[in-house]
XYZ file of C-alpha atoms in Angstrom:
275
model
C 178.971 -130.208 -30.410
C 175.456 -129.655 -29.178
C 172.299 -129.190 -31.357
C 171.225 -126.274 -33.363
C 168.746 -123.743 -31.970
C 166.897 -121.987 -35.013
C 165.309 -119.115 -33.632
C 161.994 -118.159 -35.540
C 162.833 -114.439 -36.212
C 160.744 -112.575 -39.248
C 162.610 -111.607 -42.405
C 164.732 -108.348 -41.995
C 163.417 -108.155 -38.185
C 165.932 -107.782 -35.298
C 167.024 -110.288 -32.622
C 166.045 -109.314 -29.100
C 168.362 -111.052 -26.558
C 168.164 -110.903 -22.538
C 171.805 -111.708 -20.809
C 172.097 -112.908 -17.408
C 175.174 -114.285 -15.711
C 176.704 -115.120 -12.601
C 173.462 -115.834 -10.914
C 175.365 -117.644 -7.991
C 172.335 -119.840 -6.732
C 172.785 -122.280 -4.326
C 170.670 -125.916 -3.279
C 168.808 -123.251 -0.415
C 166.915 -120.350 -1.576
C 168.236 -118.406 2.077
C 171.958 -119.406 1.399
C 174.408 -116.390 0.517
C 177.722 -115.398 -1.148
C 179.192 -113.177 0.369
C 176.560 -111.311 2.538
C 174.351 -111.543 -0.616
C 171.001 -114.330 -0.535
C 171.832 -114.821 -4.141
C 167.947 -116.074 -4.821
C 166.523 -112.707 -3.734
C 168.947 -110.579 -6.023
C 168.072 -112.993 -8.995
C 163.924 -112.679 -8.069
C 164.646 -109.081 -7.761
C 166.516 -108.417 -11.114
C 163.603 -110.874 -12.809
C 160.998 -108.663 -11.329
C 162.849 -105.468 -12.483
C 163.402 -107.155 -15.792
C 159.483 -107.945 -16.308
C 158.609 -104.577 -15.189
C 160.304 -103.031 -17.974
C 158.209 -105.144 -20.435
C 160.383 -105.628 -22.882
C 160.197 -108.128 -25.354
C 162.729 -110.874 -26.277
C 163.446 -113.467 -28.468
C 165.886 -115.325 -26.312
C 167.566 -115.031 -23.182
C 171.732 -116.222 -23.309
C 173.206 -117.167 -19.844
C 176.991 -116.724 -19.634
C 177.880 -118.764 -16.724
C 178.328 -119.470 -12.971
C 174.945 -119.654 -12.598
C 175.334 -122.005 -9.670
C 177.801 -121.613 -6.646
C 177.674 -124.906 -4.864
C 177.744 -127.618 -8.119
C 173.731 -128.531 -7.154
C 171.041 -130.095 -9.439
C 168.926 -127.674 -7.042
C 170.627 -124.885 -8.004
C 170.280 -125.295 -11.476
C 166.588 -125.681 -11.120
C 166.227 -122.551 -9.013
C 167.922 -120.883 -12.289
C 164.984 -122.687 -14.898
C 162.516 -121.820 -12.154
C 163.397 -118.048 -12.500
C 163.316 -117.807 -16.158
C 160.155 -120.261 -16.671
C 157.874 -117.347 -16.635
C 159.339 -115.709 -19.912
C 158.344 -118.768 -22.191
C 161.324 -117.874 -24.077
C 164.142 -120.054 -25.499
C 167.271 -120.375 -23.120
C 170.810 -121.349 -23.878
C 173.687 -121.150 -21.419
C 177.397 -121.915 -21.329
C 179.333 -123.285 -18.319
C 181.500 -120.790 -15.788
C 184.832 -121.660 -13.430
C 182.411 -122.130 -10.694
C 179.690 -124.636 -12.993
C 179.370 -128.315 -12.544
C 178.351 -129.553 -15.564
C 176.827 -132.419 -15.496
C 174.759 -131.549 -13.339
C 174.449 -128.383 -15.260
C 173.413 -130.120 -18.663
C 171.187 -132.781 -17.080
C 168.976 -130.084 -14.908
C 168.620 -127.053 -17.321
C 167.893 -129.891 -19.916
C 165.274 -131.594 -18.094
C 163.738 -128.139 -17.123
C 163.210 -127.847 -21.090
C 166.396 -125.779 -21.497
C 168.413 -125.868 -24.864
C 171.731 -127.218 -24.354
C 172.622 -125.515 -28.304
C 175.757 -123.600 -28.509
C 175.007 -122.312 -31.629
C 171.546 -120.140 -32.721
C 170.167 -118.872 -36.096
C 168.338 -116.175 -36.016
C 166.422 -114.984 -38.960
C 168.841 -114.475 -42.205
C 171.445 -112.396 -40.310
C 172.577 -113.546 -37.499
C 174.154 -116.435 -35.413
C 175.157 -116.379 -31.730
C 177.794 -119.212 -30.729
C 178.490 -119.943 -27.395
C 182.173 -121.187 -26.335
C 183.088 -123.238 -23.413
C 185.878 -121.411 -21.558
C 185.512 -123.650 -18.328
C 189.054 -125.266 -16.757
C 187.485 -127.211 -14.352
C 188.797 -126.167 -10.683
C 190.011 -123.326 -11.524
C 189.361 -119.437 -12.040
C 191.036 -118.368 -15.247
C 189.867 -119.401 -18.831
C 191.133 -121.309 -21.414
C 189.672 -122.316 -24.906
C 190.979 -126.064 -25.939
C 191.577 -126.861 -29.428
C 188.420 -128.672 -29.954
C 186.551 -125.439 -29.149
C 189.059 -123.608 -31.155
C 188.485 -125.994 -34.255
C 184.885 -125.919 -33.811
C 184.748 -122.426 -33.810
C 186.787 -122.028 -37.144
C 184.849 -124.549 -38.509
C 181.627 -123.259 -37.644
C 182.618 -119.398 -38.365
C 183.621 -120.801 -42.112
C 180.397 -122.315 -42.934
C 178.856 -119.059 -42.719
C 181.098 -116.513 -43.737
C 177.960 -114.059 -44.521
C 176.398 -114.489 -41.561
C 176.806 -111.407 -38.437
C 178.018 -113.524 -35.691
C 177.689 -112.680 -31.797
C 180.611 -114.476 -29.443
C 179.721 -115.560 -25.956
C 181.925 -117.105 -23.545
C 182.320 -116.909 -19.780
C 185.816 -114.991 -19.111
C 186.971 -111.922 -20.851
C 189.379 -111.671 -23.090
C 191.692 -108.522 -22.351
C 192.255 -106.895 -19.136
C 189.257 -105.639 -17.110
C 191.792 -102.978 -15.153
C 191.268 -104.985 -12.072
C 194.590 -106.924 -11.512
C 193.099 -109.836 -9.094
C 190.245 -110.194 -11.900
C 192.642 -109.849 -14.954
C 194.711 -113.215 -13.682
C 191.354 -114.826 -14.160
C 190.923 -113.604 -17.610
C 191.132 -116.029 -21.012
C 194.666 -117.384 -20.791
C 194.593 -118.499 -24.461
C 193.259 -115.254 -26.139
C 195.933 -114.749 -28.402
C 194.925 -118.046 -29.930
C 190.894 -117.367 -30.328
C 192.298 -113.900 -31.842
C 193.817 -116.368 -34.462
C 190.781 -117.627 -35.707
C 188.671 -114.270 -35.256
C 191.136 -112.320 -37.600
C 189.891 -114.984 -40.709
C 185.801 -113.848 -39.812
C 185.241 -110.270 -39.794
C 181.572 -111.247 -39.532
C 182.444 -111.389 -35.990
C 182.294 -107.769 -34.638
C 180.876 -108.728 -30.631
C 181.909 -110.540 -27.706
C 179.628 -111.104 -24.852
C 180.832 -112.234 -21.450
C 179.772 -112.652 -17.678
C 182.861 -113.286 -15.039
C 183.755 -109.794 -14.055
C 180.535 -108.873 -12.352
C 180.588 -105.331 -13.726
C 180.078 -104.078 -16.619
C 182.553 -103.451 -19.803
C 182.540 -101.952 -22.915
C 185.966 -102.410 -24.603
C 187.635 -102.992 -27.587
C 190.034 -105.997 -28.784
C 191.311 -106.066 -31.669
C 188.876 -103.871 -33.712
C 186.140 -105.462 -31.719
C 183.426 -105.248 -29.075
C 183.862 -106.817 -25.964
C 181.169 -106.437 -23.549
C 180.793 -107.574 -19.998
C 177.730 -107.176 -18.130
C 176.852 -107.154 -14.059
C 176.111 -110.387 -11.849
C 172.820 -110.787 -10.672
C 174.282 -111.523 -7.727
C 177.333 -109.750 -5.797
C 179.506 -106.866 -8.081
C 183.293 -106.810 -7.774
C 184.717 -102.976 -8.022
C 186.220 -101.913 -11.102
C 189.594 -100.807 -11.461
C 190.692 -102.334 -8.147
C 194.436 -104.481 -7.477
C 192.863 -106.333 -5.067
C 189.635 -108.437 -4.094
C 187.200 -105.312 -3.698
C 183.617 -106.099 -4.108
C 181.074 -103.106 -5.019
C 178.360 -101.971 -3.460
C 176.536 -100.782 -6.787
C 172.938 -102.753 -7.114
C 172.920 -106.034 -9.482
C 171.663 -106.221 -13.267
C 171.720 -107.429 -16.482
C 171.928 -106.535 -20.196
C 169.358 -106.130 -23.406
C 170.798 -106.545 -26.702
C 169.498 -105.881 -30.046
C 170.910 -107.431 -33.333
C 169.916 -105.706 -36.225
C 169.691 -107.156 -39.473
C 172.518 -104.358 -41.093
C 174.825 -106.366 -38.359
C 175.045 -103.372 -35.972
C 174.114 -103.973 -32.097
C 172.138 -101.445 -30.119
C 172.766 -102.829 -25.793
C 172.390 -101.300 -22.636
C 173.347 -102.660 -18.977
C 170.201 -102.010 -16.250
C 170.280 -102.186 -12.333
C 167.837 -102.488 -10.399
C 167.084 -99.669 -8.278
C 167.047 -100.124 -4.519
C 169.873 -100.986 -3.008
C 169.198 -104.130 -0.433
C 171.489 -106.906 -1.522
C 174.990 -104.638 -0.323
C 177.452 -107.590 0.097
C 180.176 -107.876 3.287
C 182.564 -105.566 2.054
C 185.168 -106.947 4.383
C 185.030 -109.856 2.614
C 188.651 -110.893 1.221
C 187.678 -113.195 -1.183
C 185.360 -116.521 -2.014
């Protein structure tokens, strides 16, 4: 697997972590999904996310960031961020390409690391739930493996989960037969590391806070278009575009909140029947 990211966090301090997923750029800046210029909704939820002034340690990417496999748009995603100065790392989503993924965000100075320390307590692993040309999710056994392998290294260590597609039903049937097919089998290895009490995902494009198992699974809006909870069919959602804070705290509890921004200019084509 990829390198190590050590995050320099102060002893006993907490880890301050900026999501954003499903970004959905494209090679233009003017090109849209689904009525939506996907650049502008990203600028905008950047802009909202600076004028909060919050600080971070790190900001985590969970996938689909671009929509049409592009180097371009893979740079338009480092361009964004380049005005934190903070460390990135990112995992791959069913629409990613990545090879091109890997080779831009990496030349853009972006960590390809799928696992970070931070300070004494924590470590954040990031899992690779991509079946290439496809929608759903699916863990293979090398990620399995790894995972065990990393999770037992460590046993002490509070762990945060991120992958791309969810792992129990969202409520929205057309989304749900997207979901992790293999779930049952990352539940396998989970069971062994208590240590693990989070998951952290993107796919959905709305936000979740459920439990699996005895643990947290949140999923957290697109930057981009939202699809309507609790819907059996393709139903996007007029309800602005966002992202998540999260902060780790050294006793291994997690304070998060999901935040919108607050005009409402980037309303997709709700007659839209799919993409």
């Amino acid at each position: 697997m990829e390198s190590l990211l050590n995050l320099p966090v102060a002893g006993g301090a907490s880890v301050r972590i900026l999501q954003i997923t499903d970004t959905h750029l494209f090679a233009g800046k003017n090109e849209t999904l689904l009525g939506v210029k996907t650049w502008d909704s990203y600028q905008a939820v950047l802009q909202a996310i600076h004028a909060q002034a919050k600080e971070y340690d790190l900001i985590v990417a969970t996938g689909d960031l671009a929509q049409d496999h592009s180097l371009q748009a893979y740079y338009h995603f480092a361009e964004g961020i380049a005005p934190f100065g903070l460390p990135c790392v990112w995992l791959p989503g069913n629409h990613d390409f990545q090879s091109a993924m890997y080779s831009a965000l990496q030349e853009a100075g972006i960590s390809p690391a799928k696992r970070v320390t931070a300070g004494d307590a924590w470590q954040i692993i990031l899992l690779d739930s991509q079946v290439f040309g496809v929608p759903h999710g699916e863990l293979s056994e090398y990620q399995l493996e790894w995972l065990d392998s990393v999770l037992a290294q460590d046993p002490e260590r509070h762990t945060l989960l991120l992958l791309h597609h969810h792992p129990l039903p969202a409520g929205c049937s057309w989304l749900d037969q997207h979901s992790l097919r293999n779930a049952g089998e990352l539940d396998q290895v989970l069971r062994r590391y208590p240590q693990v009490k989070t998951l952290l995902c993107g796919h959905i494009h709305q936000e979740l806070d459920a439990q699996w198992n005895a643990r947290r699974v949140l999923a957290t809006p697109s930057t981009s278009v939202q699809f309507k909870p609790h819907c059996t069919n393709f139903t996007l959602d007029t309800i602005p575009p966002g992202w998540r804070w999260l902060v780790l705290h050294p006793d291994g509890t997690l304070t998060t909140e999901v935040c919108r921004i607050d005009d409402a200019q980037f309303s997709p084509d709700t007659e839209s029947e799919g993409y």
